[in-house]
């Protein structure tokens, strides 16, 4: 356990997470050893952000088998699969979730011959490894990405990609933090990120805690901001990157990429390689989560549209690779042609595993 507050952590024999739906008004820490509470927290965005969701699934799956006492391997397999299925059904787009589930499954089946108590230890060790690796990956993303940030840069970001969304530190925000720690004077414009306001509620909160100059805008102001010459680069995170570089991220990211191209502004994606889906060729294969209408017809519980109005609420969109200047990962900065260069990363990663 670390002394530093993390959005999700392992404390004693429980998971502790920040209920991100209550920020910035309330810092509510929830401790639980019930895997169903963890799964529900992912569904309700109490735990959110692709890497944090993956970490939560690792801990949650361990919790799901922790109290299992039946030594019968067949019963154990059924129980384990059920727990994995509960997590797989929480949110469909962020591939980190499925990546973490697969890692837990691999450890489970490779160690099924062990005594139950030993098998449980292996599962906890894997969940902790997923968390620790994510923290290291974010650090590396920050170091690589900070090379793209000139001194006095004005940066625009979308949604929340900081320590709340990851094991610690962040991806796109990790780059911003690193550049700031290197002494670069930077200014960050933050899209509010409707409908759930991750930018207004979470990103501004994180950036201001670090003393970084933060300017909140509503999502529809970005093009004008660019026209005024106030944006040197855009940096966003990713929920799933296809092998050709097409990138799913929070709804509104695609708009930003289009207007950035129109204004000749570099558009960077930052993510760990755990957010790359090496099994899909293009963004057309990425499942896009649709959420309930209440998130559109209400703002923070306050109704803003007439009763009965029809809505459409995709949580993510896919930015085509042609609009992306570079993808920053823990293994380095990847430039176009993404098809070719992501294949190289795939080969490297598969050789390492
Ligand atoms: O719906 P959310 O809040 O989970 O969406 C989060 C995003 O889209 C982030 O940009 C992405 O997960 C990267 S977080 C490092």
mmCIF file of C-alpha atoms in Angstrom, residues 25-211:
data_model
loop_
_atom_site.group_PDB
_atom_site.id
_atom_site.type_symbol
_atom_site.label_atom_id
_atom_site.label_comp_id
_atom_site.label_asym_id
_atom_site.label_seq_id
_atom_site.Cartn_x
_atom_site.Cartn_y
_atom_site.Cartn_z
ATOM 1 C CA UNK A 25 -17.598 18.331 -4.082
ATOM 2 C CA UNK A 26 -16.931 15.296 -1.915
ATOM 3 C CA UNK A 27 -13.942 12.971 -1.551
ATOM 4 C CA UNK A 28 -15.726 9.726 -0.738
ATOM 5 C CA UNK A 29 -13.477 6.694 -0.212
ATOM 6 C CA UNK A 30 -15.166 3.317 -0.427
ATOM 7 C CA UNK A 31 -13.571 0.150 0.975
ATOM 8 C CA UNK A 32 -14.977 -3.201 0.036
ATOM 9 C CA UNK A 33 -14.176 -6.887 -0.290
ATOM 10 C CA UNK A 34 -17.323 -7.536 -2.321
ATOM 11 C CA UNK A 35 -16.541 -8.005 -6.015
ATOM 12 C CA UNK A 36 -20.110 -7.062 -6.977
ATOM 13 C CA UNK A 37 -19.629 -3.608 -5.449
ATOM 14 C CA UNK A 38 -16.464 -3.168 -7.527
ATOM 15 C CA UNK A 39 -18.241 -4.263 -10.714
ATOM 16 C CA UNK A 40 -21.164 -1.958 -9.980
ATOM 17 C CA UNK A 41 -18.734 0.921 -9.349
ATOM 18 C CA UNK A 42 -17.262 0.414 -12.834
ATOM 19 C CA UNK A 43 -20.736 0.394 -14.399
ATOM 20 C CA UNK A 44 -21.734 3.589 -12.610
ATOM 21 C CA UNK A 45 -18.408 5.360 -13.362
ATOM 22 C CA UNK A 46 -17.477 5.601 -9.696
ATOM 23 C CA UNK A 47 -14.309 3.953 -10.986
ATOM 24 C CA UNK A 48 -13.608 5.170 -14.511
ATOM 25 C CA UNK A 49 -10.840 5.723 -17.049
ATOM 26 C CA UNK A 50 -9.584 2.783 -19.090
ATOM 27 C CA UNK A 51 -6.490 1.854 -17.031
ATOM 28 C CA UNK A 52 -8.305 2.262 -13.686
ATOM 29 C CA UNK A 53 -11.095 0.007 -14.941
ATOM 30 C CA UNK A 54 -8.502 -2.679 -15.796
ATOM 31 C CA UNK A 55 -6.950 -2.420 -12.336
ATOM 32 C CA UNK A 56 -10.383 -2.621 -10.705
ATOM 33 C CA UNK A 57 -11.187 -5.774 -12.678
ATOM 34 C CA UNK A 58 -7.935 -7.403 -11.478
ATOM 35 C CA UNK A 59 -8.663 -6.701 -7.815
ATOM 36 C CA UNK A 60 -12.352 -7.466 -8.273
ATOM 37 C CA UNK A 61 -11.700 -10.888 -9.788
ATOM 38 C CA UNK A 62 -9.374 -11.722 -6.925
ATOM 39 C CA UNK A 63 -12.101 -10.672 -4.445
ATOM 40 C CA UNK A 64 -14.545 -12.901 -6.313
ATOM 41 C CA UNK A 65 -12.481 -16.019 -5.542
ATOM 42 C CA UNK A 66 -11.007 -14.898 -2.212
ATOM 43 C CA UNK A 67 -13.796 -16.343 -0.091
ATOM 44 C CA UNK A 68 -14.256 -19.442 -2.190
ATOM 45 C CA UNK A 69 -13.614 -22.511 0.011
ATOM 46 C CA UNK A 70 -14.679 -25.416 -2.193
ATOM 47 C CA UNK A 71 -11.584 -27.369 -3.275
ATOM 48 C CA UNK A 72 -13.379 -29.000 -6.184
ATOM 49 C CA UNK A 73 -11.633 -27.699 -9.308
ATOM 50 C CA UNK A 74 -14.695 -27.958 -11.537
ATOM 51 C CA UNK A 75 -16.792 -25.884 -9.119
ATOM 52 C CA UNK A 76 -13.934 -23.437 -8.838
ATOM 53 C CA UNK A 77 -13.729 -23.047 -12.607
ATOM 54 C CA UNK A 78 -17.452 -22.309 -12.832
ATOM 55 C CA UNK A 79 -17.302 -19.771 -9.982
ATOM 56 C CA UNK A 80 -14.238 -18.076 -11.489
ATOM 57 C CA UNK A 81 -15.821 -17.840 -14.928
ATOM 58 C CA UNK A 82 -18.965 -16.313 -13.413
ATOM 59 C CA UNK A 83 -16.928 -13.632 -11.675
ATOM 60 C CA UNK A 84 -15.032 -12.865 -14.910
ATOM 61 C CA UNK A 85 -18.345 -12.613 -16.786
ATOM 62 C CA UNK A 86 -19.691 -10.091 -14.278
ATOM 63 C CA UNK A 87 -16.706 -7.817 -14.986
ATOM 64 C CA UNK A 88 -16.787 -8.381 -18.751
ATOM 65 C CA UNK A 89 -20.376 -7.071 -18.785
ATOM 66 C CA UNK A 90 -19.644 -3.799 -16.971
ATOM 67 C CA UNK A 91 -18.447 -1.570 -19.824
ATOM 68 C CA UNK A 92 -17.710 -2.607 -23.418
ATOM 69 C CA UNK A 93 -15.301 -0.063 -24.912
ATOM 70 C CA UNK A 94 -12.128 0.203 -22.806
ATOM 71 C CA UNK A 95 -10.004 -2.761 -23.841
ATOM 72 C CA UNK A 96 -7.955 -2.570 -20.619
ATOM 73 C CA UNK A 97 -10.883 -4.269 -18.895
ATOM 74 C CA UNK A 98 -10.700 -7.325 -21.179
ATOM 75 C CA UNK A 99 -6.904 -7.277 -21.162
ATOM 76 C CA UNK A 100 -6.938 -7.460 -17.331
ATOM 77 C CA UNK A 101 -9.587 -10.208 -17.323
ATOM 78 C CA UNK A 102 -7.452 -12.241 -19.755
ATOM 79 C CA UNK A 103 -4.396 -11.805 -17.536
ATOM 80 C CA UNK A 104 -6.314 -13.015 -14.492
ATOM 81 C CA UNK A 105 -7.683 -15.982 -16.487
ATOM 82 C CA UNK A 106 -4.194 -16.955 -17.669
ATOM 83 C CA UNK A 107 -2.869 -16.988 -14.095
ATOM 84 C CA UNK A 108 -5.907 -18.905 -12.887
ATOM 85 C CA UNK A 109 -5.651 -21.696 -15.471
ATOM 86 C CA UNK A 110 -1.857 -21.934 -15.301
ATOM 87 C CA UNK A 111 -2.042 -22.418 -11.520
ATOM 88 C CA UNK A 112 -5.190 -24.470 -11.176
ATOM 89 C CA UNK A 113 -3.136 -27.475 -10.073
ATOM 90 C CA UNK A 114 -2.048 -25.613 -6.911
ATOM 91 C CA UNK A 115 -3.689 -25.710 -3.477
ATOM 92 C CA UNK A 116 -6.557 -23.206 -3.358
ATOM 93 C CA UNK A 117 -4.714 -20.946 -0.930
ATOM 94 C CA UNK A 118 -1.693 -20.776 -3.269
ATOM 95 C CA UNK A 119 -3.866 -20.135 -6.299
ATOM 96 C CA UNK A 120 -5.492 -17.209 -4.501
ATOM 97 C CA UNK A 121 -2.051 -15.757 -3.717
ATOM 98 C CA UNK A 122 -1.111 -15.940 -7.401
ATOM 99 C CA UNK A 123 -4.295 -14.103 -8.368
ATOM 100 C CA UNK A 124 -3.668 -11.316 -5.866
ATOM 101 C CA UNK A 125 -0.069 -11.029 -7.061
ATOM 102 C CA UNK A 126 -1.289 -10.653 -10.648
ATOM 103 C CA UNK A 127 -3.831 -7.978 -9.705
ATOM 104 C CA UNK A 128 -1.092 -6.042 -7.884
ATOM 105 C CA UNK A 129 1.205 -6.478 -10.894
ATOM 106 C CA UNK A 130 -1.464 -4.991 -13.183
ATOM 107 C CA UNK A 131 -1.679 -1.980 -10.866
ATOM 108 C CA UNK A 132 2.098 -1.538 -10.508
ATOM 109 C CA UNK A 133 2.790 -1.966 -14.200
ATOM 110 C CA UNK A 134 0.196 0.678 -15.002
ATOM 111 C CA UNK A 135 1.895 3.131 -12.661
ATOM 112 C CA UNK A 136 5.260 2.461 -14.344
ATOM 113 C CA UNK A 137 3.710 2.740 -17.806
ATOM 114 C CA UNK A 138 2.193 6.124 -16.958
ATOM 115 C CA UNK A 139 5.599 7.376 -15.785
ATOM 116 C CA UNK A 140 7.178 6.294 -19.062
ATOM 117 C CA UNK A 141 4.377 7.842 -21.129
ATOM 118 C CA UNK A 142 4.999 11.087 -19.244
ATOM 119 C CA UNK A 143 8.720 11.003 -19.983
ATOM 120 C CA UNK A 144 8.324 10.174 -23.680
ATOM 121 C CA UNK A 145 5.427 12.552 -24.225
ATOM 122 C CA UNK A 146 6.981 15.510 -22.462
ATOM 123 C CA UNK A 147 9.462 15.732 -25.368
ATOM 124 C CA UNK A 148 6.540 16.834 -27.533
ATOM 125 C CA UNK A 149 5.668 19.734 -25.244
ATOM 126 C CA UNK A 150 7.527 22.975 -25.849
ATOM 127 C CA UNK A 151 8.060 25.530 -23.096
ATOM 128 C CA UNK A 152 5.141 27.946 -22.753
ATOM 129 C CA UNK A 153 2.826 25.484 -24.521
ATOM 130 C CA UNK A 154 -0.928 25.984 -24.495
ATOM 131 C CA UNK A 155 -2.474 22.528 -24.370
ATOM 132 C CA UNK A 156 -6.073 21.452 -24.870
ATOM 133 C CA UNK A 157 -7.303 18.217 -23.307
ATOM 134 C CA UNK A 158 -10.580 16.323 -23.117
ATOM 135 C CA UNK A 159 -12.177 14.139 -20.432
ATOM 136 C CA UNK A 160 -9.965 12.976 -17.538
ATOM 137 C CA UNK A 161 -6.762 11.046 -18.062
ATOM 138 C CA UNK A 162 -4.914 11.742 -14.822
ATOM 139 C CA UNK A 163 -4.231 9.841 -11.620
ATOM 140 C CA UNK A 164 -7.967 9.384 -11.115
ATOM 141 C CA UNK A 165 -8.220 7.462 -14.397
ATOM 142 C CA UNK A 166 -5.119 5.299 -13.942
ATOM 143 C CA UNK A 167 -3.005 3.487 -11.339
ATOM 144 C CA UNK A 168 -1.341 6.808 -10.653
ATOM 145 C CA UNK A 169 -0.116 9.866 -12.476
ATOM 146 C CA UNK A 170 -2.048 9.528 -15.726
ATOM 147 C CA UNK A 171 -1.544 9.258 -19.478
ATOM 148 C CA UNK A 172 -2.305 12.529 -21.319
ATOM 149 C CA UNK A 173 -2.234 14.345 -17.981
ATOM 150 C CA UNK A 174 0.898 12.358 -17.068
ATOM 151 C CA UNK A 175 2.615 14.084 -20.007
ATOM 152 C CA UNK A 176 1.402 17.449 -18.793
ATOM 153 C CA UNK A 177 2.576 16.731 -15.219
ATOM 154 C CA UNK A 178 5.997 15.634 -16.442
ATOM 155 C CA UNK A 179 6.436 18.694 -18.653
ATOM 156 C CA UNK A 180 5.410 20.886 -15.724
ATOM 157 C CA UNK A 181 7.836 19.117 -13.357
ATOM 158 C CA UNK A 182 10.571 19.707 -15.924
ATOM 159 C CA UNK A 183 9.992 23.413 -15.374
ATOM 160 C CA UNK A 184 8.040 24.125 -18.546
ATOM 161 C CA UNK A 185 5.539 26.884 -18.181
ATOM 162 C CA UNK A 186 2.313 25.459 -19.540
ATOM 163 C CA UNK A 187 -1.320 26.422 -19.701
ATOM 164 C CA UNK A 188 -4.014 23.782 -19.980
ATOM 165 C CA UNK A 189 -7.437 24.330 -21.499
ATOM 166 C CA UNK A 190 -9.886 21.701 -20.303
ATOM 167 C CA UNK A 191 -13.034 20.721 -22.200
ATOM 168 C CA UNK A 192 -15.881 20.331 -19.714
ATOM 169 C CA UNK A 193 -16.702 16.972 -21.419
ATOM 170 C CA UNK A 194 -20.462 16.617 -21.485
ATOM 171 C CA UNK A 195 -22.483 14.664 -20.571
ATOM 172 C CA UNK A 196 -20.734 13.548 -17.372
ATOM 173 C CA UNK A 197 -18.318 16.478 -17.036
ATOM 174 C CA UNK A 198 -15.128 14.535 -16.383
ATOM 175 C CA UNK A 199 -13.162 17.572 -17.611
ATOM 176 C CA UNK A 200 -14.957 20.161 -15.486
ATOM 177 C CA UNK A 201 -15.212 18.002 -12.360
ATOM 178 C CA UNK A 202 -12.071 15.863 -12.402
ATOM 179 C CA UNK A 203 -9.365 17.240 -14.701
ATOM 180 C CA UNK A 204 -9.567 20.815 -13.418
ATOM 181 C CA UNK A 205 -9.490 19.423 -9.841
ATOM 182 C CA UNK A 206 -6.353 17.400 -10.549
ATOM 183 C CA UNK A 207 -4.519 20.147 -12.450
ATOM 184 C CA UNK A 208 -5.297 22.866 -9.931
ATOM 185 C CA UNK A 209 -4.051 20.675 -7.065
ATOM 186 C CA UNK A 210 -0.673 20.626 -8.843
ATOM 187 C CA UNK A 211 -0.659 24.380 -9.355
#
